[in-house]
Each structure stands twice: as C-alpha cells, then as structure tokens.
Amino acid sequence: MRVTLLGTGDTTGTPTVGCDCETCVAARERGLERTRFSVHVENDRTGESLLVDFSPDFRYQFLRDDVALPDAGIITHIHFDHLDGLGNVFRVFDSLDVYAADETDPKTGLSVAETVASDYDYLDTVTVQPTTPLEPVRICGFDVTLVPVEHPPLLCYGLAIEDPETGAKLSLSGDTSYGIPDRSREILANPDLLLADAIVPARFCDHHPVGGRHKGPDGIPRTFGTKHMTREGALALASDLEAEQTRLVHLAHYYPLEEAFAEPLAVDGEQYLLPE
C-alpha cells in the first residue's frame, strides 16, 4: 500500500491567498504547501489506486505529484474542500466509481451519496456507489470501511483502508472533533499509519467563540470549537488507537512559524509505503 498525501491543509490551505503571516511567508520561501485535503492510496499488488476526497486543487495536485489517476474515489462529506474537485473528472476519465455514505443526513435530508449524485448529475462518467457505514466494501483490492465521526452540523466519516493480503492498514480520522464514537474507534484502531485532523494547537481554543471541548486529564482541549481536533486531541487519538505512525493533516496556517513545520505535522507530497 503506497499512500501519498496530496493535500494536507484546511479549507484555505497554506500558504493562504493574500496572507503575509510568518507561516505563509515561510511556506512560500521554503517551497512547502498544504493544499486542500486529498489522499491517494495505491495498491501495489493490483496496480489500482483509490482517491480519498476530491480537493478543489485536484488538477494541480496530480500534476505536481505525478501519481496515477484513481480507479475509484471516496467522498467523506460534502464540504467544498473535500468535494468540489470532482468536477475535474470531466473529459479526464472514461468512467469513475465514487463511493459515499448512504445514511440520510437530517440536516440536508439527503445522504452524502445522494448529494454527490445530485450536485454532479452532469458528469456522465461518474457512478455514485451508495455505501453503508461500518460495513467493509472491497474497492481497488482494499477492504474499505466508512466510520461515522463528529463534524457538526453535517454527517461526516472517517475511513479504515486495509489490504486483506498484506495486512497493511491506513486509518483516516476525517474532519472530526475528538468525540468519535466507540464503534468507529474500534474499526480505526491499530493502523500502520493514521492521518488525523489537527487544525490548530489547543491554546487557540481561547480565540474560538465556543472555546474548546473534550478536555483531557491535563485540562487541555482536544476539540477546537465543535468540528475539528486540536493538535493535542489528534495526538491523544493516535495514542488511543495505538497507531504505529501518525501524520497530522487538515492543518490551518494559524500554526505559529516555530511549530508550523515541526513533527508530526504533514506537508503535501509525503509518501508512505505500508507496511514498512
């Protein structure tokens, strides 16, 4: 299993357009990027590849990192920074299966699968495959399981991707608070590599209108506001899940320069071969 981090940033990315903060300036000077979120997973056994989320930066990411176009895709939720890159498949693919959860979202009255099908009904090449969370489905030779996480007000999902032959396992928290349900945690547990949402350091909760939640024994918030984990929350989740290796993703440019590119914060283009 070869994992390429195409996009490791939040909704504005780093550097952020029009921003001259120290972190964005340093990213430009060092040639480092965190574009909008997307992960490419290649099955070395079958030669197939799977794309998790369709970043608005799809075209740029694939040209920059020179990975194979995917044989299938997964959409974790319907926020634009994870979905709107799907329009890039126009005239690029002959056909593409896109998997998304089939649970009805009480906020929208539609499932993620139904929303994707409706928003991209003009793309004849895309076939949406409604997928039941917590039940594995075989995609590109991998066993893939969507797991509910907590990203209000919309339904959102993390993922466990396992190679049934090699035993390699990749887990993605998805966009989520620390309040991930127990059953989802069981499925995500013991990965070779965990990609965990860590939008900002915990101390930034002081600047959020609703502050922080899910405080650990040390009193440090593991959730920033309601939707995302803090860095400290993501690291606590990695410990909970007993991850072999962890990379922090969906990162905002608000990380101070002295912390912005420190381990284990990821940047675009990182590649991992599982198991190593």
PDB file of C-alpha atoms in Angstrom:
ATOM      1  CA  MET A   1       0.000   0.000   0.000  1.00  0.00           C
ATOM      2  CA  ARG A   2       1.512   3.287  -1.136  1.00  0.00           C
ATOM      3  CA  VAL A   3      -0.008   6.396   0.452  1.00  0.00           C
ATOM      4  CA  THR A   4       0.605   9.872  -0.994  1.00  0.00           C
ATOM      5  CA  LEU A   5      -0.590  12.947   0.869  1.00  0.00           C
ATOM      6  CA  LEU A   6      -1.797  15.155  -1.971  1.00  0.00           C
ATOM      7  CA  GLY A   7      -3.422  17.771   0.238  1.00  0.00           C
ATOM      8  CA  THR A   8      -2.750  18.331   3.941  1.00  0.00           C
ATOM      9  CA  GLY A   9      -4.343  21.733   4.501  1.00  0.00           C
ATOM     10  CA  ASP A  10      -7.636  23.080   5.736  1.00  0.00           C
ATOM     11  CA  THR A  11     -10.224  24.978   3.732  1.00  0.00           C
ATOM     12  CA  THR A  12      -7.874  27.878   2.829  1.00  0.00           C
ATOM     13  CA  GLY A  13      -4.617  25.950   2.622  1.00  0.00           C
ATOM     14  CA  THR A  14      -1.080  27.105   3.401  1.00  0.00           C
ATOM     15  CA  PRO A  15       0.075  29.477   2.118  1.00  0.00           C
ATOM     16  CA  THR A  16      -3.333  31.171   2.244  1.00  0.00           C
ATOM     17  CA  VAL A  17      -4.181  33.529  -0.612  1.00  0.00           C
ATOM     18  CA  GLY A  18      -3.457  37.141   0.348  1.00  0.00           C
ATOM     19  CA  CYS A  19      -1.877  36.225   3.693  1.00  0.00           C
ATOM     20  CA  ASP A  20       1.520  37.541   4.757  1.00  0.00           C
ATOM     21  CA  CYS A  21       1.714  35.883   8.175  1.00  0.00           C
ATOM     22  CA  GLU A  22       5.104  34.413   9.095  1.00  0.00           C
ATOM     23  CA  THR A  23       3.910  30.861   8.410  1.00  0.00           C
ATOM     24  CA  CYS A  24       2.578  31.645   4.933  1.00  0.00           C
ATOM     25  CA  VAL A  25       5.680  33.669   4.033  1.00  0.00           C
ATOM     26  CA  ALA A  26       7.959  30.852   5.203  1.00  0.00           C
ATOM     27  CA  ALA A  27       5.939  28.263   3.282  1.00  0.00           C
ATOM     28  CA  ARG A  28       6.417  30.276   0.081  1.00  0.00           C
ATOM     29  CA  GLU A  29      10.136  30.761   0.734  1.00  0.00           C
ATOM     30  CA  ARG A  30      10.692  27.057   1.512  1.00  0.00           C
ATOM     31  CA  GLY A  31       8.525  25.746  -1.313  1.00  0.00           C
ATOM     32  CA  LEU A  32       6.211  23.947   1.112  1.00  0.00           C
ATOM     33  CA  GLU A  33       2.480  23.578   0.599  1.00  0.00           C
ATOM     34  CA  ARG A  34      -0.650  22.391   2.305  1.00  0.00           C
ATOM     35  CA  THR A  35      -3.330  22.393  -0.363  1.00  0.00           C
ATOM     36  CA  ARG A  36      -6.897  21.310   0.316  1.00  0.00           C
ATOM     37  CA  PHE A  37      -7.320  17.773   1.651  1.00  0.00           C
ATOM     38  CA  SER A  38      -6.873  14.676  -0.523  1.00  0.00           C
ATOM     39  CA  VAL A  39      -5.083  11.321  -0.168  1.00  0.00           C
ATOM     40  CA  HIS A  40      -4.005   8.910  -2.914  1.00  0.00           C
ATOM     41  CA  VAL A  41      -3.783   5.215  -1.967  1.00  0.00           C
ATOM     42  CA  GLU A  42      -2.177   2.808  -4.443  1.00  0.00           C
ATOM     43  CA  ASN A  43      -2.466  -0.971  -4.332  1.00  0.00           C
ATOM     44  CA  ASP A  44       0.948  -2.233  -5.418  1.00  0.00           C
ATOM     45  CA  ARG A  45      -0.452  -5.745  -5.851  1.00  0.00           C
ATOM     46  CA  THR A  46      -3.201  -4.843  -8.329  1.00  0.00           C
ATOM     47  CA  GLY A  47      -1.888  -1.628  -9.846  1.00  0.00           C
ATOM     48  CA  GLU A  48      -5.112   0.152  -8.888  1.00  0.00           C
ATOM     49  CA  SER A  49      -5.434   3.352  -6.893  1.00  0.00           C
ATOM     50  CA  LEU A  50      -8.052   4.962  -4.730  1.00  0.00           C
ATOM     51  CA  LEU A  51      -8.564   8.672  -4.058  1.00  0.00           C
ATOM     52  CA  VAL A  52      -9.935   9.835  -0.719  1.00  0.00           C
ATOM     53  CA  ASP A  53     -11.761  13.147  -1.233  1.00  0.00           C
ATOM     54  CA  PHE A  54     -11.671  15.358  -4.304  1.00  0.00           C
ATOM     55  CA  SER A  55      -9.836  18.541  -3.417  1.00  0.00           C
ATOM     56  CA  PRO A  56     -10.522  21.760  -5.348  1.00  0.00           C
ATOM     57  CA  ASP A  57      -6.774  21.539  -6.021  1.00  0.00           C
ATOM     58  CA  PHE A  58      -7.197  18.174  -7.821  1.00  0.00           C
ATOM     59  CA  ARG A  59      -5.617  19.218 -11.127  1.00  0.00           C
ATOM     60  CA  TYR A  60      -2.623  20.895  -9.516  1.00  0.00           C
ATOM     61  CA  GLN A  61      -2.022  18.042  -7.060  1.00  0.00           C
ATOM     62  CA  PHE A  62      -1.957  15.361  -9.739  1.00  0.00           C
ATOM     63  CA  LEU A  63       0.338  17.372 -11.988  1.00  0.00           C
ATOM     64  CA  ARG A  64       2.660  18.233  -9.111  1.00  0.00           C
ATOM     65  CA  ASP A  65       2.958  14.779  -7.532  1.00  0.00           C
ATOM     66  CA  ASP A  66       2.687  12.721 -10.734  1.00  0.00           C
ATOM     67  CA  VAL A  67       0.606   9.913  -9.247  1.00  0.00           C
ATOM     68  CA  ALA A  68      -1.730   7.727 -11.294  1.00  0.00           C
ATOM     69  CA  LEU A  69      -5.286   8.858 -11.836  1.00  0.00           C
ATOM     70  CA  PRO A  70      -7.535   6.904  -9.462  1.00  0.00           C
ATOM     71  CA  ASP A  71      -9.610   3.876 -10.419  1.00  0.00           C
ATOM     72  CA  ALA A  72     -12.186   4.813  -7.763  1.00  0.00           C
ATOM     73  CA  GLY A  73     -12.870   7.576  -5.271  1.00  0.00           C
ATOM     74  CA  ILE A  74     -14.421   8.119  -1.862  1.00  0.00           C
ATOM     75  CA  ILE A  75     -16.129  11.255  -0.545  1.00  0.00           C
ATOM     76  CA  THR A  76     -16.098  11.622   3.244  1.00  0.00           C
ATOM     77  CA  HIS A  77     -18.507  14.579   3.440  1.00  0.00           C
ATOM     78  CA  ILE A  78     -19.970  17.376   1.356  1.00  0.00           C
ATOM     79  CA  HIS A  79     -17.926  20.406   2.407  1.00  0.00           C
ATOM     80  CA  PHE A  80     -16.478  22.055  -0.687  1.00  0.00           C
ATOM     81  CA  ASP A  81     -12.813  21.476   0.198  1.00  0.00           C
ATOM     82  CA  HIS A  82     -13.411  17.705   0.106  1.00  0.00           C
ATOM     83  CA  LEU A  83     -15.902  17.502  -2.754  1.00  0.00           C
ATOM     84  CA  ASP A  84     -15.612  20.227  -5.346  1.00  0.00           C
ATOM     85  CA  GLY A  85     -12.593  18.779  -7.105  1.00  0.00           C
ATOM     86  CA  LEU A  86     -14.885  16.089  -8.506  1.00  0.00           C
ATOM     87  CA  GLY A  87     -15.635  18.420 -11.402  1.00  0.00           C
ATOM     88  CA  ASN A  88     -12.074  17.805 -12.599  1.00  0.00           C
ATOM     89  CA  VAL A  89     -13.015  14.342 -13.827  1.00  0.00           C
ATOM     90  CA  PHE A  90     -14.744  15.943 -16.831  1.00  0.00           C
ATOM     91  CA  ARG A  91     -13.016  14.711 -20.018  1.00  0.00           C
ATOM     92  CA  VAL A  92     -10.242  13.120 -17.923  1.00  0.00           C
ATOM     93  CA  PHE A  93     -11.936   9.794 -17.095  1.00  0.00           C
ATOM     94  CA  ASP A  94     -13.928   7.381 -19.214  1.00  0.00           C
ATOM     95  CA  SER A  95     -15.706   6.205 -16.063  1.00  0.00           C
ATOM     96  CA  LEU A  96     -15.231   6.510 -12.319  1.00  0.00           C
ATOM     97  CA  ASP A  97     -16.974   4.872  -9.364  1.00  0.00           C
ATOM     98  CA  VAL A  98     -17.302   7.221  -6.395  1.00  0.00           C
ATOM     99  CA  TYR A  99     -18.243   5.721  -3.031  1.00  0.00           C
ATOM    100  CA  ALA A 100     -20.116   7.737  -0.395  1.00  0.00           C
ATOM    101  CA  ALA A 101     -22.246   7.033   2.660  1.00  0.00           C
ATOM    102  CA  ASP A 102     -25.900   6.130   2.197  1.00  0.00           C
ATOM    103  CA  GLU A 103     -27.160   7.436   5.575  1.00  0.00           C
ATOM    104  CA  THR A 104     -29.686  10.271   5.359  1.00  0.00           C
ATOM    105  CA  ASP A 105     -28.363  13.463   6.918  1.00  0.00           C
ATOM    106  CA  PRO A 106     -31.135  15.073   8.991  1.00  0.00           C
ATOM    107  CA  LYS A 107     -29.656  18.494   8.224  1.00  0.00           C
ATOM    108  CA  THR A 108     -29.923  18.145   4.429  1.00  0.00           C
ATOM    109  CA  GLY A 109     -32.492  15.372   4.030  1.00  0.00           C
ATOM    110  CA  LEU A 110     -30.024  13.605   1.728  1.00  0.00           C
ATOM    111  CA  SER A 111     -27.177  11.173   2.172  1.00  0.00           C
ATOM    112  CA  VAL A 112     -23.651  12.103   1.095  1.00  0.00           C
ATOM    113  CA  ALA A 113     -24.125   9.726  -1.853  1.00  0.00           C
ATOM    114  CA  GLU A 114     -27.367  11.450  -2.891  1.00  0.00           C
ATOM    115  CA  THR A 115     -25.808  14.900  -2.608  1.00  0.00           C
ATOM    116  CA  VAL A 116     -22.836  13.906  -4.751  1.00  0.00           C
ATOM    117  CA  ALA A 117     -25.131  12.360  -7.368  1.00  0.00           C
ATOM    118  CA  SER A 118     -27.333  15.464  -7.404  1.00  0.00           C
ATOM    119  CA  ASP A 119     -24.541  18.049  -7.489  1.00  0.00           C
ATOM    120  CA  TYR A 120     -22.643  16.232 -10.249  1.00  0.00           C
ATOM    121  CA  ASP A 121     -25.504  14.807 -12.266  1.00  0.00           C
ATOM    122  CA  TYR A 122     -23.972  16.390 -15.391  1.00  0.00           C
ATOM    123  CA  LEU A 123     -20.928  14.116 -15.137  1.00  0.00           C
ATOM    124  CA  ASP A 124     -21.940  11.007 -17.066  1.00  0.00           C
ATOM    125  CA  THR A 125     -18.577   9.411 -16.289  1.00  0.00           C
ATOM    126  CA  VAL A 126     -19.278   9.346 -12.528  1.00  0.00           C
ATOM    127  CA  THR A 127     -21.232   6.492 -10.970  1.00  0.00           C
ATOM    128  CA  VAL A 128     -22.035   7.077  -7.311  1.00  0.00           C
ATOM    129  CA  GLN A 129     -21.936   3.920  -5.196  1.00  0.00           C
ATOM    130  CA  PRO A 130     -24.042   4.339  -2.009  1.00  0.00           C
ATOM    131  CA  THR A 131     -22.111   2.695   0.808  1.00  0.00           C
ATOM    132  CA  THR A 132     -23.296   1.605   4.251  1.00  0.00           C
ATOM    133  CA  PRO A 133     -21.106   2.890   7.101  1.00  0.00           C
ATOM    134  CA  LEU A 134     -19.472   0.363   9.433  1.00  0.00           C
ATOM    135  CA  GLU A 135     -19.665  -2.340   6.743  1.00  0.00           C
ATOM    136  CA  PRO A 136     -16.474  -3.051   4.741  1.00  0.00           C
ATOM    137  CA  VAL A 137     -16.606  -2.866   0.964  1.00  0.00           C
ATOM    138  CA  ARG A 138     -13.934  -4.099  -1.454  1.00  0.00           C
ATOM    139  CA  ILE A 139     -12.506  -1.213  -3.511  1.00  0.00           C
ATOM    140  CA  CYS A 140      -9.335  -1.478  -5.619  1.00  0.00           C
ATOM    141  CA  GLY A 141      -8.411  -4.665  -3.779  1.00  0.00           C
ATOM    142  CA  PHE A 142      -8.697  -2.984  -0.367  1.00  0.00           C
ATOM    143  CA  ASP A 143     -11.277  -3.538   2.364  1.00  0.00           C
ATOM    144  CA  VAL A 144     -12.636  -0.039   2.988  1.00  0.00           C
ATOM    145  CA  THR A 145     -14.916   0.905   5.877  1.00  0.00           C
ATOM    146  CA  LEU A 146     -16.587   4.260   6.343  1.00  0.00           C
ATOM    147  CA  VAL A 147     -16.952   5.152  10.030  1.00  0.00           C
ATOM    148  CA  PRO A 148     -19.141   7.912  11.492  1.00  0.00           C
ATOM    149  CA  VAL A 149     -17.249  10.742  13.180  1.00  0.00           C
ATOM    150  CA  GLU A 150     -18.365  14.091  14.650  1.00  0.00           C
ATOM    151  CA  HIS A 151     -18.254  17.149  12.367  1.00  0.00           C
ATOM    152  CA  PRO A 152     -21.474  19.092  13.012  1.00  0.00           C
ATOM    153  CA  PRO A 153     -23.795  20.139  11.572  1.00  0.00           C
ATOM    154  CA  LEU A 154     -23.295  17.626   8.723  1.00  0.00           C
ATOM    155  CA  LEU A 155     -22.666  13.898   8.717  1.00  0.00           C
ATOM    156  CA  CYS A 156     -19.012  13.088   8.129  1.00  0.00           C
ATOM    157  CA  TYR A 157     -16.972   9.896   8.008  1.00  0.00           C
ATOM    158  CA  GLY A 158     -13.501   8.626   8.702  1.00  0.00           C
ATOM    159  CA  LEU A 159     -12.027   5.616   6.940  1.00  0.00           C
ATOM    160  CA  ALA A 160     -10.185   2.390   7.578  1.00  0.00           C
ATOM    161  CA  ILE A 161      -8.425   1.032   4.477  1.00  0.00           C
ATOM    162  CA  GLU A 162      -6.904  -2.442   4.810  1.00  0.00           C
ATOM    163  CA  ASP A 163      -5.067  -4.731   2.425  1.00  0.00           C
ATOM    164  CA  PRO A 164      -6.542  -8.203   3.045  1.00  0.00           C
ATOM    165  CA  GLU A 165      -3.400  -9.916   1.802  1.00  0.00           C
ATOM    166  CA  THR A 166      -0.565  -7.911   3.369  1.00  0.00           C
ATOM    167  CA  GLY A 167      -2.446  -6.719   6.453  1.00  0.00           C
ATOM    168  CA  ALA A 168      -1.391  -3.107   5.844  1.00  0.00           C
ATOM    169  CA  LYS A 169      -3.821  -0.624   7.376  1.00  0.00           C
ATOM    170  CA  LEU A 170      -4.386   3.083   6.855  1.00  0.00           C
ATOM    171  CA  SER A 171      -6.840   4.977   9.073  1.00  0.00           C
ATOM    172  CA  LEU A 172      -8.133   8.490   8.456  1.00  0.00           C
ATOM    173  CA  SER A 173      -9.976  10.381  11.160  1.00  0.00           C
ATOM    174  CA  GLY A 174     -11.819  12.523   8.640  1.00  0.00           C
ATOM    175  CA  ASP A 175     -12.855  16.026   9.664  1.00  0.00           C
ATOM    176  CA  THR A 176     -13.900  15.467  13.244  1.00  0.00           C
ATOM    177  CA  SER A 177     -13.884  16.509  16.854  1.00  0.00           C
ATOM    178  CA  TYR A 178     -12.288  14.205  19.398  1.00  0.00           C
ATOM    179  CA  GLY A 179     -15.762  12.799  20.106  1.00  0.00           C
ATOM    180  CA  ILE A 180     -15.511   9.859  17.699  1.00  0.00           C
ATOM    181  CA  PRO A 181     -17.962   7.046  18.597  1.00  0.00           C
ATOM    182  CA  ASP A 182     -16.571   3.916  20.234  1.00  0.00           C
ATOM    183  CA  ARG A 183     -17.534   1.604  17.363  1.00  0.00           C
ATOM    184  CA  SER A 184     -15.736   3.859  14.880  1.00  0.00           C
ATOM    185  CA  ARG A 185     -12.661   3.901  17.105  1.00  0.00           C
ATOM    186  CA  GLU A 186     -12.662   0.097  17.180  1.00  0.00           C
ATOM    187  CA  ILE A 187     -12.551  -0.033  13.382  1.00  0.00           C
ATOM    188  CA  LEU A 188      -9.891   2.676  13.109  1.00  0.00           C
ATOM    189  CA  ALA A 189      -7.666   1.080  15.774  1.00  0.00           C
ATOM    190  CA  ASN A 190      -4.147  -0.298  15.283  1.00  0.00           C
ATOM    191  CA  PRO A 191      -3.275   1.273  11.937  1.00  0.00           C
ATOM    192  CA  ASP A 192       0.177   1.268  10.413  1.00  0.00           C
ATOM    193  CA  LEU A 193      -0.490   4.915   9.559  1.00  0.00           C
ATOM    194  CA  LEU A 194      -3.060   7.323  10.998  1.00  0.00           C
ATOM    195  CA  LEU A 195      -3.934  10.596   9.290  1.00  0.00           C
ATOM    196  CA  ALA A 196      -5.565  12.758  11.949  1.00  0.00           C
ATOM    197  CA  ASP A 197      -7.325  16.119  11.682  1.00  0.00           C
ATOM    198  CA  ALA A 198      -5.387  18.649  13.790  1.00  0.00           C
ATOM    199  CA  ILE A 199      -6.477  22.072  12.663  1.00  0.00           C
ATOM    200  CA  VAL A 200      -4.723  24.215  15.309  1.00  0.00           C
ATOM    201  CA  PRO A 201      -2.836  23.987  18.610  1.00  0.00           C
ATOM    202  CA  ALA A 202      -5.106  23.621  21.634  1.00  0.00           C
ATOM    203  CA  ARG A 203      -4.297  27.051  23.056  1.00  0.00           C
ATOM    204  CA  PHE A 204      -6.100  28.597  20.076  1.00  0.00           C
ATOM    205  CA  CYS A 205      -9.376  27.449  21.622  1.00  0.00           C
ATOM    206  CA  ASP A 206      -9.161  30.669  23.643  1.00  0.00           C
ATOM    207  CA  HIS A 207      -9.933  32.533  20.412  1.00  0.00           C
ATOM    208  CA  HIS A 208     -12.893  30.383  19.302  1.00  0.00           C
ATOM    209  CA  PRO A 209     -16.394  31.707  20.093  1.00  0.00           C
ATOM    210  CA  VAL A 210     -17.308  28.435  21.831  1.00  0.00           C
ATOM    211  CA  GLY A 211     -13.826  27.666  23.125  1.00  0.00           C
ATOM    212  CA  GLY A 212     -12.614  24.076  23.392  1.00  0.00           C
ATOM    213  CA  ARG A 213     -14.221  20.763  24.299  1.00  0.00           C
ATOM    214  CA  HIS A 214     -13.276  17.234  25.316  1.00  0.00           C
ATOM    215  CA  LYS A 215     -10.594  18.319  27.766  1.00  0.00           C
ATOM    216  CA  GLY A 216      -8.050  15.690  28.702  1.00  0.00           C
ATOM    217  CA  PRO A 217      -6.856  14.885  32.236  1.00  0.00           C
ATOM    218  CA  ASP A 218      -4.428  17.793  31.879  1.00  0.00           C
ATOM    219  CA  GLY A 219      -7.299  20.195  31.144  1.00  0.00           C
ATOM    220  CA  ILE A 220      -6.157  20.757  27.551  1.00  0.00           C
ATOM    221  CA  PRO A 221      -8.986  20.813  24.975  1.00  0.00           C
ATOM    222  CA  ARG A 222      -8.899  18.028  22.421  1.00  0.00           C
ATOM    223  CA  THR A 223     -11.565  19.669  20.260  1.00  0.00           C
ATOM    224  CA  PHE A 224     -11.347  23.171  18.746  1.00  0.00           C
ATOM    225  CA  GLY A 225     -14.865  24.578  18.847  1.00  0.00           C
ATOM    226  CA  THR A 226     -17.163  21.801  17.631  1.00  0.00           C
ATOM    227  CA  LYS A 227     -15.822  20.486  14.311  1.00  0.00           C
ATOM    228  CA  HIS A 228     -12.110  19.705  14.465  1.00  0.00           C
ATOM    229  CA  MET A 229      -9.485  18.244  16.741  1.00  0.00           C
ATOM    230  CA  THR A 230      -6.691  20.293  18.195  1.00  0.00           C
ATOM    231  CA  ARG A 231      -3.135  19.093  17.695  1.00  0.00           C
ATOM    232  CA  GLU A 232      -3.232  17.728  21.217  1.00  0.00           C
ATOM    233  CA  GLY A 233      -6.552  15.991  20.533  1.00  0.00           C
ATOM    234  CA  ALA A 234      -5.201  14.358  17.380  1.00  0.00           C
ATOM    235  CA  LEU A 235      -2.160  13.076  19.252  1.00  0.00           C
ATOM    236  CA  ALA A 236      -4.406  11.761  22.029  1.00  0.00           C
ATOM    237  CA  LEU A 237      -6.484   9.949  19.406  1.00  0.00           C
ATOM    238  CA  ALA A 238      -3.317   8.435  17.932  1.00  0.00           C
ATOM    239  CA  SER A 239      -2.440   7.118  21.375  1.00  0.00           C
ATOM    240  CA  ASP A 240      -5.984   5.817  21.908  1.00  0.00           C
ATOM    241  CA  LEU A 241      -5.874   3.950  18.590  1.00  0.00           C
ATOM    242  CA  GLU A 242      -2.310   2.687  19.144  1.00  0.00           C
ATOM    243  CA  ALA A 243      -1.230   3.973  15.750  1.00  0.00           C
ATOM    244  CA  GLU A 244       2.169   2.768  14.578  1.00  0.00           C
ATOM    245  CA  GLN A 245       2.801   6.103  12.842  1.00  0.00           C
ATOM    246  CA  THR A 246       0.813   9.342  12.795  1.00  0.00           C
ATOM    247  CA  ARG A 247       0.748  12.346  10.497  1.00  0.00           C
ATOM    248  CA  LEU A 248      -1.330  15.385  11.348  1.00  0.00           C
ATOM    249  CA  VAL A 249      -3.373  16.832   8.476  1.00  0.00           C
ATOM    250  CA  HIS A 250      -6.127  19.365   7.683  1.00  0.00           C
ATOM    251  CA  LEU A 251      -3.805  21.984   9.179  1.00  0.00           C
ATOM    252  CA  ALA A 252      -4.539  25.719   9.264  1.00  0.00           C
ATOM    253  CA  HIS A 253      -1.997  28.437   8.560  1.00  0.00           C
ATOM    254  CA  TYR A 254      -2.593  29.709  12.112  1.00  0.00           C
ATOM    255  CA  TYR A 255       0.142  27.426  13.454  1.00  0.00           C
ATOM    256  CA  PRO A 256       2.953  29.756  14.562  1.00  0.00           C
ATOM    257  CA  LEU A 257       6.071  29.525  12.419  1.00  0.00           C
ATOM    258  CA  GLU A 258       8.121  27.788  15.100  1.00  0.00           C
ATOM    259  CA  GLU A 259       5.500  24.998  15.228  1.00  0.00           C
ATOM    260  CA  ALA A 260       4.069  25.017  11.712  1.00  0.00           C
ATOM    261  CA  PHE A 261       6.502  22.563  10.124  1.00  0.00           C
ATOM    262  CA  ALA A 262       7.512  20.520  13.164  1.00  0.00           C
ATOM    263  CA  GLU A 263       6.879  16.781  13.507  1.00  0.00           C
ATOM    264  CA  PRO A 264       4.413  15.176  13.145  1.00  0.00           C
ATOM    265  CA  LEU A 265       2.672  17.882  11.082  1.00  0.00           C
ATOM    266  CA  ALA A 266       2.441  16.777   7.451  1.00  0.00           C
ATOM    267  CA  VAL A 267       3.059  18.721   4.253  1.00  0.00           C
ATOM    268  CA  ASP A 268       1.936  17.919   0.739  1.00  0.00           C
ATOM    269  CA  GLY A 269       3.764  15.266  -1.222  1.00  0.00           C
ATOM    270  CA  GLU A 270       4.728  12.978   1.635  1.00  0.00           C
ATOM    271  CA  GLN A 271       4.604   9.315   0.649  1.00  0.00           C
ATOM    272  CA  TYR A 272       4.431   6.175   2.778  1.00  0.00           C
ATOM    273  CA  LEU A 273       4.776   2.520   1.881  1.00  0.00           C
ATOM    274  CA  LEU A 274       2.783   0.280   4.226  1.00  0.00           C
ATOM    275  CA  PRO A 275       3.892  -1.819   5.942  1.00  0.00           C
ATOM    276  CA  GLU A 276       7.464  -0.598   6.086  1.00  0.00           C
TER     277      GLU A 276
END
